[in-house]
Coordinates of C-alpha atoms in Angstrom, one line a residue:
M1 CA 0.0 0.0 0.1
L2 CA 0.9 3.3 -0.7
I3 CA 0.6 6.0 2.4
N4 CA 1.0 9.8 2.1
K5 CA 2.6 11.8 4.9
E6 CA 3.6 14.6 3.1
W7 CA 0.3 16.8 4.2
E8 CA 0.2 19.4 6.7
S9 CA -3.2 21.2 6.3
Y10 CA -4.7 17.7 6.3
E11 CA -5.0 14.5 8.8
I12 CA -6.7 11.8 9.9
L13 CA -6.8 12.7 13.7
D14 CA -9.4 9.2 14.7
A15 CA -11.1 6.4 13.5
S16 CA -14.1 4.2 14.8
N17 CA -17.2 3.1 14.5
G18 CA -17.5 3.9 10.5
E19 CA -16.6 7.1 11.3
K20 CA -13.0 9.5 10.6
L21 CA -12.5 12.8 12.6
E22 CA -10.1 14.7 10.1
S23 CA -8.7 18.0 10.0
W24 CA -8.9 20.0 7.4
N25 CA -6.5 23.2 7.7
N26 CA -8.1 23.0 11.4
I27 CA -11.5 22.4 10.8
I28 CA -12.8 19.4 12.5
L29 CA -15.3 17.6 10.3
L30 CA -16.6 13.9 11.2
R31 CA -17.6 11.8 8.5
P32 CA -18.4 8.5 7.8
D33 CA -16.4 6.1 6.4
P34 CA -17.5 2.1 5.5
Q35 CA -14.1 0.6 5.7
I36 CA -14.0 1.7 9.6
I37 CA -15.7 -1.4 11.2
W38 CA -13.0 -1.3 14.4
N39 CA -14.2 0.2 17.6
N40 CA -11.4 3.2 18.9
G41 CA -14.3 4.5 21.4
D42 CA -16.8 7.2 20.9
L43 CA -15.3 10.0 18.6
K44 CA -18.1 12.6 20.0
K45 CA -17.4 12.1 23.6
K46 CA -13.7 12.3 23.1
Y47 CA -13.3 15.1 21.4
S48 CA -15.3 18.8 22.0
N49 CA -13.8 20.4 19.2
I50 CA -16.0 18.9 15.8
N51 CA -16.9 21.6 13.8
A52 CA -19.2 19.7 12.2
H53 CA -20.7 16.2 12.0
Y54 CA -22.0 14.5 8.5
H55 CA -25.0 11.9 9.6
R56 CA -26.3 9.4 7.2
S57 CA -30.1 9.1 6.7
N58 CA -31.6 5.6 6.7
K59 CA -33.6 6.8 3.1
G60 CA -30.2 7.2 2.1
G61 CA -28.1 10.3 2.0
G62 CA -27.6 12.4 4.7
Y63 CA -27.1 16.0 6.1
W64 CA -24.2 18.0 8.1
E65 CA -25.2 19.1 11.7
N66 CA -22.9 22.3 12.2
Y67 CA -21.7 22.5 16.3
K68 CA -19.7 25.3 15.5
N69 CA -19.3 28.0 13.0
T70 CA -18.1 26.5 10.1
P71 CA -17.1 28.5 7.0
D72 CA -19.0 28.0 4.0
H73 CA -15.7 26.8 2.0
W74 CA -11.8 26.9 3.3
E75 CA -8.7 26.2 1.7
V76 CA -6.4 23.5 2.3
K77 CA -2.7 23.3 0.8
Y78 CA -1.2 20.5 -0.3
K79 CA 3.0 21.5 -1.2
D80 CA 2.6 24.5 -3.7
L81 CA -1.2 23.3 -4.5
T82 CA -4.3 25.4 -3.1
F83 CA -7.8 23.4 -3.0
N84 CA -11.6 25.1 -2.0
I85 CA -13.0 22.5 0.7
K86 CA -16.7 22.7 1.0
Q87 CA -19.2 20.3 2.4
M88 CA -21.4 18.3 0.1
G89 CA -24.9 17.2 0.3
F90 CA -23.1 13.3 0.3
K91 CA -20.5 13.9 3.1
H92 CA -17.9 15.2 0.9
T93 CA -15.9 17.8 0.8
G94 CA -14.7 18.2 -2.7
L95 CA -11.2 16.6 -2.5
F96 CA -9.5 13.1 -1.4
P97 CA -6.6 14.1 -0.2
E98 CA -5.1 10.3 -0.4
Q99 CA -5.0 11.1 -4.4
A100 CA -1.7 13.1 -3.1
I101 CA 0.6 10.4 -3.6
N102 CA -1.0 10.4 -7.0
W103 CA -0.6 13.9 -8.0
D104 CA 3.5 13.5 -7.2
Y105 CA 3.7 10.9 -9.5
M106 CA 2.1 12.7 -12.4
I107 CA 4.3 15.8 -11.2
N108 CA 7.2 14.2 -11.7
K109 CA 6.7 12.1 -14.6
I110 CA 5.3 15.5 -16.3
K111 CA 8.3 17.1 -15.5
K112 CA 10.9 14.9 -16.6
A113 CA 9.3 14.1 -19.9
N114 CA 11.1 17.5 -21.2
R115 CA 8.6 18.1 -23.8
E116 CA 5.0 19.6 -24.0
I117 CA 2.3 17.0 -22.5
K118 CA -1.1 17.1 -22.9
V119 CA -3.6 15.7 -20.4
L120 CA -6.7 14.6 -20.5
N121 CA -8.4 14.0 -17.4
L122 CA -12.0 12.1 -17.4
F123 CA -14.6 12.1 -14.9
A124 CA -12.3 15.3 -13.7
Y125 CA -14.3 16.0 -10.3
T126 CA -12.9 19.1 -8.5
G127 CA -9.5 18.9 -10.4
G128 CA -6.7 17.3 -8.1
A129 CA -5.2 15.9 -10.7
T130 CA -5.6 19.0 -13.2
V131 CA -4.5 21.3 -10.8
A132 CA -1.3 18.4 -10.2
C133 CA -1.0 18.0 -13.8
M134 CA -0.9 22.0 -14.9
Y135 CA 1.4 22.7 -12.0
A136 CA 3.9 20.9 -13.8
G137 CA 3.5 22.4 -16.9
A138 CA 1.2 20.5 -18.7
H139 CA -2.0 21.3 -21.0
V140 CA -4.8 19.7 -19.3
T141 CA -8.6 18.6 -20.5
H142 CA -10.7 18.6 -17.6
V143 CA -13.9 16.8 -18.6
D144 CA -17.2 16.2 -16.0
S145 CA -20.6 16.2 -16.6
S146 CA -21.1 18.3 -13.6
K147 CA -21.1 22.0 -14.5
G148 CA -21.4 23.0 -10.7
I149 CA -18.2 20.7 -10.0
V150 CA -16.5 21.8 -13.3
S151 CA -16.8 25.4 -11.9
W152 CA -15.2 24.4 -8.7
A153 CA -12.4 22.8 -10.6
K154 CA -11.9 26.5 -11.7
E155 CA -12.1 28.1 -8.4
N156 CA -8.8 25.6 -7.4
V157 CA -7.0 26.5 -10.5
K158 CA -7.1 30.0 -9.8
S159 CA -6.4 29.7 -6.0
S160 CA -3.2 28.1 -7.2
N161 CA -2.6 30.7 -9.5
L162 CA -2.0 28.5 -11.9
D163 CA -2.1 29.4 -15.9
E164 CA -5.6 29.4 -16.8
T165 CA -4.8 29.2 -20.2
K166 CA -3.3 26.0 -20.3
V167 CA -6.7 24.1 -19.4
R168 CA -10.2 23.0 -21.4
Y169 CA -13.1 22.4 -19.3
I170 CA -15.3 20.6 -20.7
V171 CA -18.8 19.5 -19.3
D172 CA -20.3 16.5 -21.1
D173 CA -20.6 13.0 -20.5
V174 CA -17.8 11.3 -21.0
V175 CA -18.1 8.5 -23.0
K176 CA -19.8 10.6 -25.6
F177 CA -16.6 13.3 -25.6
V178 CA -14.2 10.6 -26.2
E179 CA -15.8 9.3 -29.4
R180 CA -16.4 12.7 -30.4
E181 CA -12.1 13.4 -29.5
I182 CA -11.6 10.4 -31.8
R183 CA -13.3 11.7 -34.9
R184 CA -11.6 15.3 -34.4
G185 CA -8.4 13.2 -34.4
N186 CA -6.9 14.7 -31.0
H187 CA -4.0 12.8 -29.2
Y188 CA -3.4 12.9 -25.5
D189 CA 0.7 12.0 -23.6
A190 CA -1.2 10.9 -20.9
I191 CA -5.0 9.5 -19.7
I192 CA -6.3 9.9 -16.1
M193 CA -9.7 8.7 -15.4
D194 CA -11.6 8.2 -11.9
P195 CA -14.7 6.2 -13.0
P196 CA -17.6 6.3 -10.7
S197 CA -19.5 3.4 -9.8
Y198 CA -22.8 4.5 -11.1
G199 CA -23.5 7.7 -12.5
R200 CA -25.6 10.1 -14.9
G201 CA -24.0 11.9 -17.6
S202 CA -25.1 15.6 -18.9
N203 CA -28.1 14.8 -20.8
G204 CA -28.9 11.2 -18.7
E205 CA -26.3 8.6 -19.7
V206 CA -25.9 6.0 -17.5
W207 CA -22.8 5.0 -16.5
D208 CA -22.2 1.7 -14.7
V209 CA -18.6 0.7 -14.3
E210 CA -18.7 -2.9 -14.6
K211 CA -20.5 -2.7 -17.8
D212 CA -18.7 0.1 -19.0
L213 CA -15.3 0.7 -18.0
Y214 CA -13.6 -1.8 -20.3
H215 CA -15.2 -0.3 -23.3
L216 CA -13.9 3.3 -22.4
V217 CA -10.8 2.3 -21.7
E218 CA -10.5 0.7 -25.2
L219 CA -11.6 3.6 -26.8
C220 CA -8.8 5.9 -24.7
T221 CA -6.4 4.0 -26.5
N222 CA -7.5 5.2 -29.7
L223 CA -6.7 8.7 -28.1
L224 CA -2.8 8.1 -27.0
S225 CA -0.3 9.7 -28.7
D226 CA 2.7 8.3 -30.4
N227 CA 4.3 8.9 -27.6
P228 CA 2.0 8.2 -24.5
L229 CA 3.1 9.2 -21.0
F230 CA 1.0 7.6 -18.7
F231 CA -2.3 6.0 -18.7
H232 CA -4.0 6.0 -15.1
I233 CA -7.3 4.3 -13.5
N234 CA -8.1 5.2 -10.2
S235 CA -11.2 3.4 -8.6
Y236 CA -13.4 3.4 -5.7
T237 CA -15.9 0.8 -6.0
T238 CA -16.3 -1.7 -3.6
G239 CA -15.4 -5.4 -4.6
L240 CA -13.2 -4.0 -7.8
S241 CA -10.0 -5.3 -7.4
K242 CA -6.9 -3.7 -8.7
E243 CA -6.0 -6.4 -10.8
V244 CA -9.2 -6.3 -12.6
L245 CA -7.8 -2.7 -13.7
V246 CA -4.1 -4.1 -14.4
N247 CA -6.1 -6.7 -16.8
I248 CA -8.5 -4.1 -18.6
L249 CA -4.8 -2.1 -19.1
K250 CA -3.0 -5.4 -20.8
L251 CA -5.4 -6.4 -22.6
T252 CA -6.0 -2.6 -24.2
V253 CA -3.3 -0.1 -23.9
L254 CA -0.2 -2.6 -23.1
K255 CA -1.5 -4.4 -26.6
K256 CA -0.5 -1.0 -28.9
Y257 CA 2.1 0.5 -26.6
E258 CA 5.5 -0.7 -24.8
G259 CA 5.9 -0.1 -21.4
V260 CA 5.1 -1.5 -17.8
I261 CA 1.6 -1.6 -15.6
S262 CA 2.1 -1.1 -11.8
S263 CA -1.4 -1.1 -9.4
E264 CA -1.6 -0.4 -5.4
E265 CA -3.9 0.2 -2.7
I266 CA -3.5 3.5 -1.4
G267 CA -4.6 5.0 2.4
L268 CA -3.7 7.9 4.9
P269 CA -2.2 7.4 8.2
I270 CA -4.4 7.9 11.2
K271 CA -2.6 10.3 13.9
N272 CA -0.5 9.2 16.8
S273 CA -1.0 5.0 15.9
D274 CA 0.0 2.6 13.4
L275 CA -3.1 2.6 11.9
V276 CA -4.0 3.1 7.9
L277 CA -7.5 4.0 6.5
P278 CA -7.8 2.6 2.8
C279 CA -8.6 4.8 0.7
G280 CA -9.1 3.0 -3.4
I281 CA -7.3 1.7 -5.5
F282 CA -5.2 2.4 -8.9
A283 CA -3.4 0.9 -11.6
R284 CA -1.1 2.5 -14.2
Y285 CA 0.1 1.9 -17.9
E286 CA 3.5 4.2 -17.8
K287 CA 6.4 4.5 -20.7
K288 CA 9.0 2.0 -20.1
E289 CA 12.1 4.3 -19.1
N290 CA 15.3 4.2 -21.2

């Protein structure tokens, strides 16, 4: 497992009974996490400094309960990158801190390429990977089906003081966009995707990762340049093994390009303990180093 320990403005303070207590630049949030099936005490009783607590509803979804004055939005920094944090309707905050381990990889890979790199970021959410790749000097096409989420990504790019001429924002269904890019003859040196388990496109298109992921990756091989740098797939889908992602990349990207495939589980440390919270998986094709 790869574990990121380089955050300064984010940390998991404690975890118990299906919930994690986090500090987001000293704003303390208590949120559900299904991986936490152990008992380490009642977090609400152990800590008196909680700003807000997300409660799950038995009918689905849930709501935030604010105990103290919690700002509408605030910033956290990871090294030279800045992100805007907000309390979303479904427990999220607009950022997945564990992905910093992948941002570091992308920044290093792009900088070492010593050439202009074009990146396609699919299911790009609020733009963590977009910001990282732009920081490294890449031109990024950022695609997500939610107009509001893309607007949030624009805020993150601006907060990180990046060159906004190096990003193209697309609000669209990912599969339909990729099909149009193939027809246009466009190509990219790196592709990133963070597909949900289920979702709907901008015009009600249905996405099911088990039915649709292989086809999308296969399509995307037609968008890779003659000298691709990497192809990265994240997953938070319960029960989907990283070996499944490896097999997909072997049957698609590796059939067309020489390179190597790796896969890992990623996690975050829990403060003042030797515990680690698992936070998803990734698989990645990368160009073979000379």
